[in-house]
Short mmCIF file of C-alpha atoms and ligand atoms in Angstrom, two decimals:
data_model
loop_
_atom_site.label_atom_id
_atom_site.label_comp_id
_atom_site.label_asym_id
_atom_site.label_seq_id
_atom_site.Cartn_x
_atom_site.Cartn_y
_atom_site.Cartn_z
CA UNK A 1 55.95 137.55 9.59
CA UNK A 2 52.15 137.54 9.63
CA UNK A 3 51.07 137.55 13.26
CA UNK A 4 47.56 136.43 14.14
CA UNK A 5 45.54 138.06 16.89
CA UNK A 6 45.22 136.22 20.21
CA UNK A 7 41.56 135.47 19.45
CA UNK A 8 42.51 133.90 16.09
CA UNK A 9 45.21 131.70 17.69
CA UNK A 10 42.89 130.62 20.51
CA UNK A 11 40.21 129.76 17.93
CA UNK A 12 42.66 127.52 16.03
CA UNK A 13 43.24 125.49 19.20
CA UNK A 14 39.55 125.61 20.11
CA UNK A 15 38.75 123.99 16.77
CA UNK A 16 41.36 121.26 17.25
CA UNK A 17 44.13 122.70 15.08
CA UNK A 18 47.85 122.69 15.83
CA UNK A 19 49.70 125.90 16.76
CA UNK A 20 52.99 126.63 15.04
CA UNK A 21 56.20 128.03 16.54
CA UNK A 22 55.31 131.68 15.84
CA UNK A 23 51.86 131.35 17.38
CA UNK A 24 53.20 129.71 20.51
CA UNK A 25 55.95 132.34 20.82
CA UNK A 26 53.34 135.12 20.49
CA UNK A 27 50.98 133.56 23.00
CA UNK A 28 53.76 133.05 25.57
CA UNK A 29 55.03 136.63 25.07
CA UNK A 30 51.49 137.88 25.60
CA UNK A 31 51.17 135.83 28.79
CA UNK A 32 54.51 137.14 30.07
CA UNK A 33 54.05 140.84 29.25
CA UNK A 34 50.35 140.89 30.20
CA UNK A 35 49.26 141.95 26.71
CA UNK A 36 46.94 138.92 26.80
CA UNK A 37 44.10 139.48 29.27
CA UNK A 38 43.29 136.94 32.00
CA UNK A 39 40.22 135.99 29.94
CA UNK A 40 42.36 135.23 26.89
CA UNK A 41 44.89 133.23 28.91
CA UNK A 42 42.04 131.27 30.51
CA UNK A 43 40.45 130.63 27.11
CA UNK A 44 43.79 129.45 25.71
CA UNK A 45 44.29 127.11 28.69
CA UNK A 46 40.78 125.71 28.31
CA UNK A 47 41.25 125.15 24.57
CA UNK A 48 44.47 123.21 25.30
CA UNK A 49 42.81 121.34 28.19
CA UNK A 50 40.05 120.14 25.88
CA UNK A 51 41.87 119.72 22.55
CA UNK A 52 45.33 118.74 23.81
CA UNK A 53 48.62 119.43 22.03
CA UNK A 54 50.82 117.22 19.92
CA UNK A 55 54.39 116.55 21.06
CA UNK A 56 55.87 119.26 18.79
CA UNK A 57 53.53 121.89 20.24
CA UNK A 58 54.34 120.69 23.78
CA UNK A 59 58.09 121.03 23.10
CA UNK A 60 57.60 124.53 21.63
CA UNK A 61 55.41 125.63 24.56
CA UNK A 62 57.89 124.30 27.13
CA UNK A 63 60.80 126.00 25.41
CA UNK A 64 59.00 129.35 24.99
CA UNK A 65 58.00 129.31 28.67
CA UNK A 66 61.54 128.39 29.72
CA UNK A 67 62.85 131.42 27.78
CA UNK A 68 60.23 133.76 29.31
CA UNK A 69 62.66 134.53 32.16
CA UNK A 70 66.16 133.89 33.52
CA UNK A 71 68.01 130.66 32.82
CA UNK A 72 70.39 129.69 35.60
CA UNK A 73 73.76 128.22 34.73
CA UNK A 74 75.94 126.35 37.19
CA UNK A 75 79.65 125.96 37.20
CA UNK A 76 80.10 123.25 39.78
CA UNK A 77 82.40 120.40 40.40
CA UNK A 78 79.78 117.67 39.99
CA UNK A 79 76.38 116.90 38.48
CA UNK A 80 73.45 119.28 39.01
CA UNK A 81 70.38 117.19 39.74
CA UNK A 82 66.77 117.59 40.76
CA UNK A 83 63.61 115.69 41.56
CA UNK A 84 60.02 116.80 41.14
CA UNK A 85 56.58 115.43 41.91
CA UNK A 86 53.37 116.17 40.02
CA UNK A 87 51.71 116.66 43.39
CA UNK A 88 50.42 114.75 46.34
CA UNK A 89 49.41 114.50 49.97
CA UNK A 90 51.92 113.53 52.68
CA UNK A 91 54.58 113.63 49.96
CA UNK A 92 57.66 114.68 51.90
CA UNK A 93 60.16 113.08 49.50
CA UNK A 94 61.96 116.31 48.51
CA UNK A 95 62.83 117.19 52.10
CA UNK A 96 64.70 113.92 52.54
CA UNK A 97 65.99 113.28 49.05
CA UNK A 98 67.66 116.68 48.48
CA UNK A 99 70.10 116.23 51.44
CA UNK A 100 70.55 112.51 50.67
CA UNK A 101 71.62 113.32 47.10
CA UNK A 102 73.90 116.10 48.35
CA UNK A 103 75.47 113.56 50.74
CA UNK A 104 76.12 111.32 47.71
CA UNK A 105 78.06 114.06 45.89
CA UNK A 106 75.35 115.72 43.78
CA UNK A 107 74.44 119.41 43.71
CA UNK A 108 70.72 119.94 44.24
CA UNK A 109 69.34 123.43 43.53
CA UNK A 110 65.72 122.55 44.26
CA UNK A 111 63.22 125.23 43.28
CA UNK A 112 60.00 124.01 44.80
CA UNK A 113 56.35 125.02 44.64
CA UNK A 114 53.65 126.02 47.10
CA UNK A 115 50.60 123.95 47.98
CA UNK A 116 48.08 123.71 45.20
CA UNK A 117 44.45 122.68 45.69
CA UNK A 118 44.47 119.71 48.07
CA UNK A 119 48.20 119.00 47.55
CA UNK A 120 50.99 120.18 49.84
CA UNK A 121 53.91 122.35 48.72
CA UNK A 122 57.56 121.97 49.66
CA UNK A 123 58.08 125.77 49.87
CA UNK A 124 55.29 126.07 52.47
CA UNK A 125 56.69 123.14 54.44
CA UNK A 126 60.20 124.65 54.61
CA UNK A 127 58.75 128.02 55.69
CA UNK A 128 57.38 126.36 58.83
CA UNK A 129 61.01 126.35 60.06
CA UNK A 130 61.45 129.68 61.91
CA UNK A 131 63.79 132.03 60.06
CA UNK A 132 64.12 129.81 56.96
CA UNK A 133 64.21 132.00 53.85
CA UNK A 134 62.78 130.49 50.67
CA UNK A 135 63.69 133.51 48.53
CA UNK A 136 67.43 134.12 49.02
CA UNK A 137 69.36 136.34 46.59
CA UNK A 138 70.71 134.58 43.51
CA UNK A 139 74.25 134.88 44.85
CA UNK A 140 73.33 133.33 48.18
CA UNK A 141 71.42 130.50 46.44
CA UNK A 142 74.50 129.72 44.32
CA UNK A 143 76.77 129.90 47.34
CA UNK A 144 74.64 127.49 49.42
CA UNK A 145 74.32 124.97 46.60
CA UNK A 146 78.09 125.12 46.07
CA UNK A 147 79.07 124.82 49.74
CA UNK A 148 76.31 122.64 51.25
CA UNK A 149 75.30 120.69 48.12
CA UNK A 150 71.56 121.37 48.36
CA UNK A 151 69.18 124.28 48.80
CA UNK A 152 65.40 124.00 48.76
CA UNK A 153 63.92 127.39 47.89
CA UNK A 154 60.71 128.77 46.32
CA UNK A 155 60.11 129.86 42.75
CA UNK A 156 61.90 133.12 41.99
CA UNK A 157 60.24 136.06 40.25
CA UNK A 158 62.28 135.74 37.11
CA UNK A 159 62.22 131.98 36.62
CA UNK A 160 59.64 131.06 33.95
CA UNK A 161 57.31 134.03 34.64
CA UNK A 162 55.00 132.81 31.84
CA UNK A 163 54.36 129.70 33.91
CA UNK A 164 53.65 131.70 37.05
CA UNK A 165 50.87 133.66 35.31
CA UNK A 166 49.50 130.74 33.29
CA UNK A 167 49.55 128.52 36.37
CA UNK A 168 47.66 130.93 38.61
CA UNK A 169 44.98 131.29 35.92
CA UNK A 170 44.79 127.50 35.35
CA UNK A 171 44.36 127.03 39.08
CA UNK A 172 41.08 128.97 39.04
CA UNK A 173 39.75 127.96 35.61
CA UNK A 174 39.55 124.17 35.89
CA UNK A 175 42.48 123.69 33.54
CA UNK A 176 45.14 122.11 35.76
CA UNK A 177 44.59 118.53 34.56
CA UNK A 178 46.18 118.74 31.12
CA UNK A 179 49.21 116.72 30.00
CA UNK A 180 50.80 119.42 27.77
CA UNK A 181 50.11 122.15 30.34
CA UNK A 182 51.50 120.16 33.30
CA UNK A 183 54.51 119.04 31.26
CA UNK A 184 55.38 122.56 30.04
CA UNK A 185 54.73 124.06 33.47
CA UNK A 186 57.06 121.68 35.29
CA UNK A 187 59.77 121.45 32.65
CA UNK A 188 59.94 125.16 31.84
CA UNK A 189 60.96 125.73 35.48
CA UNK A 190 63.27 122.72 35.70
CA UNK A 191 65.05 123.51 32.42
CA UNK A 192 65.43 127.18 33.45
CA UNK A 193 66.93 126.10 36.77
CA UNK A 194 69.85 124.52 34.91
CA UNK A 195 69.54 120.92 36.07
CA UNK A 196 71.36 118.18 34.11
CA UNK A 197 69.45 115.27 35.62
CA UNK A 198 65.81 115.05 36.66
CA UNK A 199 63.82 112.31 38.38
CA UNK A 200 60.08 112.79 38.06
CA UNK A 201 57.54 111.31 40.41
CA UNK A 202 54.26 111.21 38.46
CA UNK A 203 51.50 110.48 40.94
CA UNK A 204 48.25 108.71 40.14
CA UNK A 205 45.07 107.83 42.03
CA UNK A 206 42.41 109.87 43.82
CA UNK A 207 44.88 112.31 45.41
CA UNK A 208 46.80 113.10 42.20
CA UNK A 209 46.08 115.56 39.39
CA UNK A 210 46.22 112.61 36.97
CA UNK A 211 43.86 110.27 38.80
CA UNK A 212 43.70 107.79 35.93
CA UNK A 213 46.70 105.45 35.49
CA UNK A 214 46.70 105.63 31.70
CA UNK A 215 46.88 109.46 31.76
CA UNK A 216 49.63 109.35 34.42
CA UNK A 217 51.71 106.98 32.26
CA UNK A 218 51.19 109.25 29.25
CA UNK A 219 52.22 112.29 31.33
CA UNK A 220 55.32 110.44 32.55
CA UNK A 221 56.28 109.55 28.99
CA UNK A 222 55.64 113.08 27.70
CA UNK A 223 57.74 114.67 30.46
CA UNK A 224 60.57 112.19 29.93
CA UNK A 225 60.57 112.65 26.14
CA UNK A 226 60.40 116.46 26.28
CA UNK A 227 63.12 116.71 28.98
CA UNK A 228 65.43 114.31 27.15
CA UNK A 229 64.78 116.24 23.92
CA UNK A 230 65.98 119.36 25.76
CA UNK A 231 69.22 117.63 26.81
CA UNK A 232 68.28 116.70 30.40
CA UNK A 233 68.70 113.11 31.57
CA UNK A 234 65.25 112.34 32.85
CA UNK A 235 63.39 109.29 34.10
CA UNK A 236 59.90 109.17 35.52
CA UNK A 237 58.35 106.95 38.12
CA UNK A 238 54.58 106.49 38.38
CA UNK A 239 53.53 106.12 42.03
CA UNK A 240 50.33 105.58 43.95
CA UNK A 241 48.64 108.65 45.41
CA UNK A 242 45.30 107.06 46.14
CA UNK A 243 46.35 107.13 49.79
CA UNK A 244 48.76 109.71 51.26
CA UNK A 245 52.38 108.73 50.71
CA UNK A 246 53.41 109.23 54.33
CA UNK A 247 51.42 109.14 57.56
CA UNK A 248 51.63 112.93 58.11
CA UNK A 249 50.06 115.78 56.12
CA UNK A 250 50.48 119.41 57.16
CA UNK A 251 53.49 121.72 56.99
CA UNK A 252 55.30 121.54 60.35
CA UNK A 253 54.15 117.94 60.82
CA UNK A 254 55.80 116.97 57.54
CA UNK A 255 59.04 118.73 58.46
CA UNK A 256 59.12 116.67 61.68
CA UNK A 257 58.29 113.56 59.63
CA UNK A 258 61.27 114.27 57.34
CA UNK A 259 63.57 114.73 60.33
CA UNK A 260 62.38 111.46 61.83
CA UNK A 261 63.09 109.75 58.51
CA UNK A 262 66.59 111.19 58.30
CA UNK A 263 67.13 110.09 61.90
CA UNK A 264 66.11 106.49 61.17
CA UNK A 265 62.31 106.20 61.56
CA UNK A 266 61.14 104.94 58.18
CA UNK A 267 57.80 103.93 56.68
CA UNK A 268 58.08 101.40 53.91
CA UNK A 269 55.98 103.12 51.20
CA UNK A 270 57.82 106.43 51.61
CA UNK A 271 61.21 104.72 51.73
CA UNK A 272 60.52 102.81 48.50
CA UNK A 273 59.72 106.05 46.64
CA UNK A 274 62.69 107.98 48.08
CA UNK A 275 65.12 105.21 47.20
CA UNK A 276 63.69 104.57 43.72
CA UNK A 277 63.85 108.25 42.74
CA UNK A 278 67.25 108.72 44.34
CA UNK A 279 68.67 105.69 42.54
CA UNK A 280 67.46 107.03 39.17
CA UNK A 281 69.27 110.32 39.85
CA UNK A 282 72.53 108.71 40.99
CA UNK A 283 72.69 106.37 37.98
CA UNK A 284 71.71 109.08 35.46
CA UNK A 285 74.27 111.49 36.90
CA UNK A 286 77.07 108.93 36.82
CA UNK A 287 77.49 109.07 40.62
CA UNK A 288 76.59 105.36 40.76
CA UNK A 289 77.41 102.71 38.18
CA UNK A 290 74.15 100.78 38.61
CA UNK A 291 70.93 100.72 40.61
CA UNK A 292 72.34 98.43 43.29
CA UNK A 293 75.31 100.65 44.13
CA UNK A 294 73.00 103.68 44.00
CA UNK A 295 70.74 102.12 46.63
CA UNK A 296 73.77 101.31 48.79
CA UNK A 297 75.02 104.90 48.55
CA UNK A 298 71.59 106.28 49.49
CA UNK A 299 71.28 103.93 52.46
CA UNK A 300 74.76 104.94 53.57
CA UNK A 301 73.86 108.64 53.36
CA UNK A 302 71.19 107.85 55.96
CA UNK A 303 73.06 105.43 58.22
CA UNK A 304 76.17 107.64 58.36
CA UNK A 305 74.11 110.66 59.41
CA UNK A 306 75.54 112.68 56.51
CA UNK A 307 72.11 113.35 54.92
CA UNK A 308 70.85 114.65 58.27
CA UNK A 309 73.94 116.83 58.55
CA UNK A 310 73.32 118.24 55.03
CA UNK A 311 69.73 119.02 56.01
CA UNK A 312 70.95 120.82 59.15
CA UNK A 313 73.55 122.80 57.15
CA UNK A 314 70.93 123.80 54.56
CA UNK A 315 68.51 124.99 57.25
CA UNK A 316 71.16 127.08 58.97
CA UNK A 317 72.50 128.50 55.71
CA UNK A 318 68.99 129.61 54.75
CA UNK A 319 68.40 131.39 58.06
CA UNK A 320 66.95 128.65 60.29
CA UNK A 321 68.16 127.83 63.81
CA UNK A 322 71.65 126.31 64.14
CA UNK A 323 70.31 123.59 66.47
CA UNK A 324 67.09 122.92 64.52
CA UNK A 325 67.75 119.23 63.94
CA UNK A 326 68.44 118.47 67.62
CA UNK A 327 65.74 120.75 69.00
CA UNK A 328 63.02 120.80 66.31
CA UNK A 329 60.27 120.37 68.93
CA UNK A 330 61.26 123.73 70.43
CA UNK A 331 61.02 125.46 67.06
CA UNK A 332 58.16 123.95 65.05
CA UNK A 333 54.85 125.62 65.89
CA UNK A 334 52.35 123.41 67.69
CA UNK A 335 48.60 123.44 67.22
CA UNK A 336 46.44 124.45 70.20
CA UNK A 337 44.27 121.34 69.92
CA UNK A 338 45.62 117.82 69.35
CA UNK A 339 42.94 115.15 69.15
CA UNK A 340 43.23 111.40 68.61
CA UNK A 341 40.70 109.84 66.26
CA UNK A 342 40.16 106.13 66.96
CA UNK A 343 38.62 103.46 64.75
CA UNK A 344 35.04 102.58 65.63
CA UNK A 345 35.10 98.99 64.34
CA UNK A 346 37.61 96.15 64.03
CA UNK A 347 38.90 95.21 60.62
CA UNK A 348 41.42 96.14 57.97
CA UNK A 349 41.92 99.61 56.48
CA UNK A 350 40.62 99.45 52.91
CA UNK A 351 40.99 103.11 51.91
CA UNK A 352 42.60 106.36 53.08
CA UNK A 353 41.32 108.84 50.51
CA UNK A 354 44.27 111.15 49.83
CA UNK A 355 42.28 114.00 48.29
CA UNK A 356 39.94 114.12 51.29
CA UNK A 357 42.90 114.06 53.71
CA UNK A 358 44.56 116.89 51.73
CA UNK A 359 41.34 118.93 51.80
CA UNK A 360 41.08 118.35 55.55
CA UNK A 361 44.50 120.00 55.94
CA UNK A 362 43.33 122.91 53.75
CA UNK A 363 40.12 123.30 55.80
CA UNK A 364 42.17 123.26 59.01
CA UNK A 365 44.10 126.25 57.61
CA UNK A 366 47.22 124.39 56.45
CA UNK A 367 46.57 125.17 52.76
CA UNK A 368 45.06 128.02 50.77
CA UNK A 369 41.65 128.59 49.22
CA UNK A 370 42.75 132.02 47.85
CA UNK A 371 46.06 132.65 46.09
CA UNK A 372 48.65 134.19 48.41
CA UNK A 373 46.58 133.73 51.59
CA UNK A 374 48.54 133.09 54.81
CA UNK A 375 48.59 129.55 56.14
CA UNK A 376 48.78 128.00 59.59
CA UNK A 377 51.91 125.82 59.66
CA UNK A 378 50.97 124.00 62.85
CA UNK A 379 47.80 122.28 61.69
CA UNK A 380 47.34 118.97 59.90
CA UNK A 381 46.92 115.28 60.46
CA UNK A 382 49.43 112.60 61.41
CA UNK A 383 49.52 108.96 62.53
CA UNK A 384 47.44 108.03 59.47
CA UNK A 385 47.14 104.31 58.76
CA UNK A 386 47.99 102.56 55.51
CA UNK A 387 45.69 100.38 53.40
CA UNK A 388 45.93 96.81 54.73
CA UNK A 389 46.61 97.82 58.38
CA UNK A 390 44.66 95.91 61.02
CA UNK A 391 42.66 98.15 63.37
CA UNK A 392 40.62 97.65 66.57
CA UNK A 393 38.12 100.09 68.09
CA UNK A 394 40.87 101.64 70.23
CA UNK A 395 43.42 102.02 67.42
CA UNK A 396 44.37 105.62 66.62
CA UNK A 397 43.66 106.14 62.92
CA UNK A 398 44.64 109.80 62.92
CA UNK A 399 45.82 112.58 65.16
CA UNK A 400 44.25 115.92 64.27
CA UNK A 401 46.21 119.12 64.93
CA UNK A 402 43.82 122.07 64.87
CA UNK A 403 43.59 125.71 65.89
CA UNK A 404 40.26 125.25 67.73
CA UNK A 405 38.03 122.46 69.10
CA UNK A 406 35.43 123.27 66.42
CA UNK A 407 38.01 122.95 63.64
CA UNK A 408 39.16 119.64 65.15
CA UNK A 409 35.58 118.33 65.12
CA UNK A 410 35.11 119.26 61.46
CA UNK A 411 38.44 117.60 60.60
CA UNK A 412 37.57 114.49 62.60
CA UNK A 413 34.34 114.08 60.65
CA UNK A 414 36.16 114.45 57.33
CA UNK A 415 38.85 111.99 58.35
CA UNK A 416 36.31 109.39 59.46
CA UNK A 417 34.65 109.74 56.04
CA UNK A 418 38.04 109.44 54.28
CA UNK A 419 39.15 106.23 56.00
CA UNK A 420 37.24 103.02 55.32
CA UNK A 421 37.59 99.74 57.19
CA UNK A 422 36.69 96.33 55.80
CA UNK A 423 35.65 93.26 57.78
CA UNK A 424 37.95 91.09 55.66
CA UNK A 425 41.71 91.35 55.23
CA UNK A 426 42.90 93.87 52.61
CA UNK A 427 46.10 93.63 50.57
CA UNK A 428 48.34 96.75 50.93
CA UNK A 429 48.52 98.95 47.82
CA UNK A 430 51.66 98.82 45.72
CA UNK A 431 53.35 102.22 45.79
CA UNK A 432 55.73 101.86 42.81
CA UNK A 433 53.45 101.37 39.84
CA UNK A 434 55.55 101.92 36.75
CA UNK A 435 59.01 103.08 35.72
N1 URA B 1 53.21 121.26 39.24
C1 URA B 1 53.54 122.29 38.42
O1 URA B 1 54.53 122.98 38.64
N2 URA B 1 52.74 122.54 37.38
C2 URA B 1 51.63 121.80 37.09
O2 URA B 1 50.98 122.09 36.12
C3 URA B 1 51.30 120.73 37.96
C4 URA B 1 52.12 120.47 39.04
#
């Protein structure tokens, strides 16, 4: 076999050509074993970002990245399912949906990611629970999924290592927003984790990586096609991320939000997304015969308290406090400064810019500006309004949780700039856009 050099393969993509199987295999091996330099990986990512990839190349890239590390296999008495989001702000869906699906009889080995740019990460959120371990041994992970039904953990060292390196380079080279790169990144990990069913939440709007609706729909279709081609039952939902999905953004604040949801306090936009994704999983896995019975099963998992119980069991099994659910306020770290931000005019909320809210959390210390940096779990923003809400000058439009008064003042300024109020009534934004 005549192998080309990395520079030759990168140049083919740079000039708009298609890469064949051998080239993609060689590039992925070079990413995994570090024989490609960071500069070469960055150049490859930029060539793909600009020139794109056809569906055959995307399938080959996904498959090569999946095979770059371990592939987990499950031998369980029921369907192995998962859900993933392409990223957002106040997107706490995984924390609620994993135990809800487990309560409905599915097994949910959820390997989640950390915060990225302005978006929050499920792994970081779970780590705000004292003692919770997001990197258990393989045996323990298997055991918890088998006995509890769900386990939310972080990416392991040997799952799709090519993605881990490519992703960290994309993150700092302006190459995140690429359909083939996002698709192969997400699916290489999901396919390696051994799921049979996958529900994808593809976000769109100012707070999403695919801000444009057309691109989001194309990404949704690409992910669905590639996953189904690889034998996974997959459906994608396109949802609005122009405003945060829930009213809280920040790690410990989102854990409390998820607990409130599981205990019965529900916001309509969040609930619509949780139920729509959950119903897709239950129907695709055969646990429900149609969407209506799937919705009933999901609602029952909440009203019976079983989803909350599954969450509690998962937390304890992964090292968290045994009474976390009943006494979360005693365990979740609290910020030193909590400040209410009130509206300064009367009117209707016309925008809550998700990216700006996400960046406010990062600036408060709840996200990272350097890979691997520590984060402050206590900080963030909650009590955010929704587009269409009526406000008066005394209405709280956000509560800032900050480490210092100065940080709270900076956050308050950003939040005021992120939330706009109109003098005339505003129609709420639809959250479910396409499926
Ligand atoms: N999430 C991922 O895991 N990868 C991407 O490229 C984008 C979101």
